[in-house]
Short mmCIF file of C-alpha atoms in Angstrom, two decimals:
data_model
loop_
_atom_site.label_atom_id
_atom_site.label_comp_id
_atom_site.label_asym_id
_atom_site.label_seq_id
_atom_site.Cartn_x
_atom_site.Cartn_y
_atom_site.Cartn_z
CA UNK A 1 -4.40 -6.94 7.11
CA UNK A 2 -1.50 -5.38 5.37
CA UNK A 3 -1.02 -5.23 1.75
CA UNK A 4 0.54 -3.49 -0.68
CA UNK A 5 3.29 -1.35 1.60
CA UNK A 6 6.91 -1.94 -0.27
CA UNK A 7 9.95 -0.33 1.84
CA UNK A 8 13.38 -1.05 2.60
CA UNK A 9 14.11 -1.80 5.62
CA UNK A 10 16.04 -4.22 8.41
CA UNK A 11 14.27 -7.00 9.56
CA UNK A 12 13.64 -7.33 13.25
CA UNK A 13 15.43 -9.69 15.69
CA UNK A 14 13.79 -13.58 15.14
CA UNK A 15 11.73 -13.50 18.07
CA UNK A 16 9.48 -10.77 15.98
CA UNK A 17 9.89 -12.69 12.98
CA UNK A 18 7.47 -15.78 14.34
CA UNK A 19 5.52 -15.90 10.70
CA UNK A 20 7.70 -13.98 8.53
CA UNK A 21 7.15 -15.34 5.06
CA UNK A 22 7.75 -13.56 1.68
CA UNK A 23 5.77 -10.64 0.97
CA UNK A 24 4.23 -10.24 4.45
CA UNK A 25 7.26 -11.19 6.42
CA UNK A 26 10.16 -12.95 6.52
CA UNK A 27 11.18 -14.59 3.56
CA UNK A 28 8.03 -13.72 1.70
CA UNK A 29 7.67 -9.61 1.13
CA UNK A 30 3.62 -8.43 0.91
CA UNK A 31 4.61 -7.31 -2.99
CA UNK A 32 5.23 -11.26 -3.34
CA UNK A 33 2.41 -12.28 -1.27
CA UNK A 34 0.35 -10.11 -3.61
CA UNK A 35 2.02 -11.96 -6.95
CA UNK A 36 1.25 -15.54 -5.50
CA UNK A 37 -2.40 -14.26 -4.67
CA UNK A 38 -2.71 -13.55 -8.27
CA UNK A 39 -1.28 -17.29 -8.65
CA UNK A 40 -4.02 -18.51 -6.25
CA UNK A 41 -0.82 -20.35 -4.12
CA UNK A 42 -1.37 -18.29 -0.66
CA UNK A 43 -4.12 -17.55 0.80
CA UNK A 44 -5.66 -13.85 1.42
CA UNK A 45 -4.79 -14.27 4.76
CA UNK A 46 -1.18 -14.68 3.96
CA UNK A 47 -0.86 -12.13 1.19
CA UNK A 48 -1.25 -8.98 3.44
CA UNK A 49 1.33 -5.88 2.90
CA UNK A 50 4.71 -6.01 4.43
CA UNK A 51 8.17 -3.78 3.86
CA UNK A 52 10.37 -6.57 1.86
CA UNK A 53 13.52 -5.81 3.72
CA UNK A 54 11.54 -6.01 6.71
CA UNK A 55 9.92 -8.84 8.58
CA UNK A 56 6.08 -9.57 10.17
CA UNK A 57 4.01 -6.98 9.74
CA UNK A 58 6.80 -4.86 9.02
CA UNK A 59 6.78 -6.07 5.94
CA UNK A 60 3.47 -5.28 5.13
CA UNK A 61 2.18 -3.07 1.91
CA UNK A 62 -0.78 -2.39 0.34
CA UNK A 63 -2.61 -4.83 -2.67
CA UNK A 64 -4.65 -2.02 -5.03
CA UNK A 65 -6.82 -2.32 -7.73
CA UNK A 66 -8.00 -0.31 -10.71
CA UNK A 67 -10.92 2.16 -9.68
CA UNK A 68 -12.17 4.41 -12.85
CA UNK A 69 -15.15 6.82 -12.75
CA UNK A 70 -16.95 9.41 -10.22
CA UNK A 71 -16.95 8.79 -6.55
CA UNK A 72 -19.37 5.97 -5.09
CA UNK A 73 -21.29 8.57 -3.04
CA UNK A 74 -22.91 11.80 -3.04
CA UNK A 75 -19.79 13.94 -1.50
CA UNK A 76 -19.15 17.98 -1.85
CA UNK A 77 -15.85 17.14 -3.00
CA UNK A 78 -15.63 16.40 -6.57
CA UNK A 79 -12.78 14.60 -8.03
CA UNK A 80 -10.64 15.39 -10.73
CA UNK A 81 -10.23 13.41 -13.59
CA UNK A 82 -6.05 14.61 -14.18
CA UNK A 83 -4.02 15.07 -11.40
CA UNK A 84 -0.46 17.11 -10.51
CA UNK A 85 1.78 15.83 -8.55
CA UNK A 86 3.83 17.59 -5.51
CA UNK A 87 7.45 15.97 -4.76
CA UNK A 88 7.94 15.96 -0.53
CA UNK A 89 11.91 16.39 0.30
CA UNK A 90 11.76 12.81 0.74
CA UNK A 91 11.03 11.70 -2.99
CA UNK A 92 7.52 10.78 -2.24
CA UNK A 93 4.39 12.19 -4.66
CA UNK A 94 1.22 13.44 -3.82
CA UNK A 95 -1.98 14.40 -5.94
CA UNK A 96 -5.22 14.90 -4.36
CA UNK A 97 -8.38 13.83 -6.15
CA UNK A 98 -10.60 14.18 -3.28
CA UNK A 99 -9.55 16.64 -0.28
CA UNK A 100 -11.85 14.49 1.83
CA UNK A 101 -14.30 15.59 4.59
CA UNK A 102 -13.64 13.45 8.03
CA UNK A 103 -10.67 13.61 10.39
CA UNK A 104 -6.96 12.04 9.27
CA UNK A 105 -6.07 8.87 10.77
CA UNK A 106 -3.89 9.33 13.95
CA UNK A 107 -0.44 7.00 14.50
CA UNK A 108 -1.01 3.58 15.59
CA UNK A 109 -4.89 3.95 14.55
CA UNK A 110 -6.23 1.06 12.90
CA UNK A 111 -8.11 2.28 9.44
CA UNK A 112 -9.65 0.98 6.52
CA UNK A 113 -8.44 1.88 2.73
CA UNK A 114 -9.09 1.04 -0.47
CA UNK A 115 -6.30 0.83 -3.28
CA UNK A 116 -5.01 0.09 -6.32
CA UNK A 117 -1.21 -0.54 -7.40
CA UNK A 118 0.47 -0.22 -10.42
CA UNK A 119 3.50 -0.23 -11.67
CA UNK A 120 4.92 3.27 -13.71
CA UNK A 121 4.19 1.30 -16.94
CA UNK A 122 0.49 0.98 -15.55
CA UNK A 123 0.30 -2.61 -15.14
CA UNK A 124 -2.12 -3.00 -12.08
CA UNK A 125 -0.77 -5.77 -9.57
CA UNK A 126 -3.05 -5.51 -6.55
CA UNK A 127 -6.49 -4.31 -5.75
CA UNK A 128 -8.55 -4.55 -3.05
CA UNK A 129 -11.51 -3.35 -5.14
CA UNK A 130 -10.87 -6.46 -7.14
CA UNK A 131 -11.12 -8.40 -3.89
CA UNK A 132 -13.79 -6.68 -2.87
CA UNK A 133 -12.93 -5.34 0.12
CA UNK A 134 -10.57 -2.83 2.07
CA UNK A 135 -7.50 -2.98 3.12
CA UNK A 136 -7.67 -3.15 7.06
CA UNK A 137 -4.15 -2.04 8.89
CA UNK A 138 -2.53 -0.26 11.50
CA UNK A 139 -1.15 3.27 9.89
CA UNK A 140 2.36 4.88 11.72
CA UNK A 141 3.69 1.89 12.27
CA UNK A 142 5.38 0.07 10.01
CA UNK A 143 2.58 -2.19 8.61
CA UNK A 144 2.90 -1.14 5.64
CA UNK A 145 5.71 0.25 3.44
CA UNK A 146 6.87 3.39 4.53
CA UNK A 147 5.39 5.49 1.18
CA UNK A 148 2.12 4.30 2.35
CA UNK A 149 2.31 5.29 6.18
CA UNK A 150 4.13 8.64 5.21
CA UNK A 151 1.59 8.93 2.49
CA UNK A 152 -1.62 8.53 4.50
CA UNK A 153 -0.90 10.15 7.80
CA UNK A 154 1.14 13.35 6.59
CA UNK A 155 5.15 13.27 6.87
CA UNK A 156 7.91 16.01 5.46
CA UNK A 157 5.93 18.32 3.56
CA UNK A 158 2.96 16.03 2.88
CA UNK A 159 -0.22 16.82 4.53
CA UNK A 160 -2.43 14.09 6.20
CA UNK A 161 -5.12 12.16 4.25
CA UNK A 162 -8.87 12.87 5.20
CA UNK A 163 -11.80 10.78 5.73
CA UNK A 164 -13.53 10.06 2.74
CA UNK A 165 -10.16 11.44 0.85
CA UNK A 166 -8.97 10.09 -2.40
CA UNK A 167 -4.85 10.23 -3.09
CA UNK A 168 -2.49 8.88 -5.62
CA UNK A 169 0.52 8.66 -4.33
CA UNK A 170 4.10 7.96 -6.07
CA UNK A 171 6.41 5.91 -4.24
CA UNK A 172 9.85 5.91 -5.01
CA UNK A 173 12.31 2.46 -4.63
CA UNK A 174 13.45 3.71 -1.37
CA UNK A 175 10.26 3.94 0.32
CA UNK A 176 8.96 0.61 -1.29
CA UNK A 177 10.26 -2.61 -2.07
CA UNK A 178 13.70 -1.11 -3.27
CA UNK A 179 16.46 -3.19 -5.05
CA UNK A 180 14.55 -6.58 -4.00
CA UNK A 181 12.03 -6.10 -5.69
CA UNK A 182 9.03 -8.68 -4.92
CA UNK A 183 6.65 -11.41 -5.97
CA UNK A 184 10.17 -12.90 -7.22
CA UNK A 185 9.97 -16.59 -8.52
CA UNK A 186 11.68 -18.06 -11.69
CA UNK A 187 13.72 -15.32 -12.40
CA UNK A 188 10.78 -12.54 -12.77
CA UNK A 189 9.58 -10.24 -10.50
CA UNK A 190 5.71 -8.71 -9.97
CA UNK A 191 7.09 -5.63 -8.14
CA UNK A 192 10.90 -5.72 -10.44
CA UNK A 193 13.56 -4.44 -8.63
CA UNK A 194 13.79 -0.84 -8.24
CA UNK A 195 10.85 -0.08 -8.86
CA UNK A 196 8.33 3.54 -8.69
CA UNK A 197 5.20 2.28 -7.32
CA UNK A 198 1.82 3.88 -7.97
CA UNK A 199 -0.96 3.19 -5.77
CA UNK A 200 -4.53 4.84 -5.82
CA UNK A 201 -5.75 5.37 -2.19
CA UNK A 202 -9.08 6.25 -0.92
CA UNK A 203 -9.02 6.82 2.71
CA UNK A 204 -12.47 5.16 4.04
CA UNK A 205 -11.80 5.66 7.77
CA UNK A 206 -11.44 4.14 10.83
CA UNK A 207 -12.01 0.26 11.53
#
């Protein structure tokens, strides 16, 4: 499934764009897939991540949810409650919570995550915690936005997630939804325009 990944990008020629729809493909980005979940008008199905300027699972991003508190399980790793972030050359922000203690997901590997997104004003508007579940994608290529595949599996200065790892990560426009925005309808946006995402990631593994 993939959620919560904004990015800008150029959709891909129809014959990839078969179920394109808002959020998760064509006309639909993930981001807006993720706004009518909250609505209850798609399904979860429908609502995974996709790259708004992108199409099919391109267009996929990442749905995260609000996780507060010590880690589930007994790990050697503790996590800190404040975090500082590192800027890659590429505009994308880093901060580590938990280093992690398994091996980093490898391109075109299908892993599992957990996250929560917010916006920089801290509105939350996706969590798979809330759902219940983790996010279940393909990481490298282009299921998700491209702050969440950089993010995850190490690009230009930023070093691969972990096993087990936790990771906020600040997106900027760029490498999200960018001037589209998403989750559009009625003149306001649940992703506005332009918009620095925050997402809370905890890297559970491989599927």
């Amino acid at each position: 499934m993939s959620s919560l990944g904004f990015s800008v990008g150029t959709c891909s020629p129809p014959s990839e764009q078969r179920k394109c729809r808002s959020f998760v493909s064509s006309s639909l980005t993930k981001a807006e897939a993720i706004n009518l979940r909250s609505q209850q008008k798609v399904s979860d199905h429908e609502l995974s991540f996709v790259q708004p300027a992108s199409c099919g699972r391109r267009e996929a991003i990442i749905g995260f949810g609000f996780c507060i508190g010590l880690v589930d399980k007994v790990s050697a790793f503790a996590e800190t409650s404040s975090c500082e972030f590192s800027v890659s050359p590429s505009g994308l922000a880093f901060c580590d919570k938990v280093v992690g203690y398994g091996p980093a997901a490898v391109k075109g590997q299908l892993i599992k995550a957990h996250y929560i997104g917010k916006l920089e004003n801290g509105k939350v508007f996706d969590s798979s915690y809330n759902r219940g579940k983790p996010l279940t994608f393909r990481i490298g290529v282009g299921e998700v936005i491209k702050g969440w595949d950089q993010g995850i599996i190490g690009s230009d200065g930023v070093p691969a997630m972990l096993t087990g790892g936790k990771r906020t990560l600040k997106i900027p426009p760029e490498l999200a939804y960018g001037d589209r925005g998403a989750g559009c309808k009625g003149g306001s946006c649940l992703i506005p325009p332009a918009s620095v995402l925050l997402f809370d990631i905890e890297f559970i593994g491989k599927a």
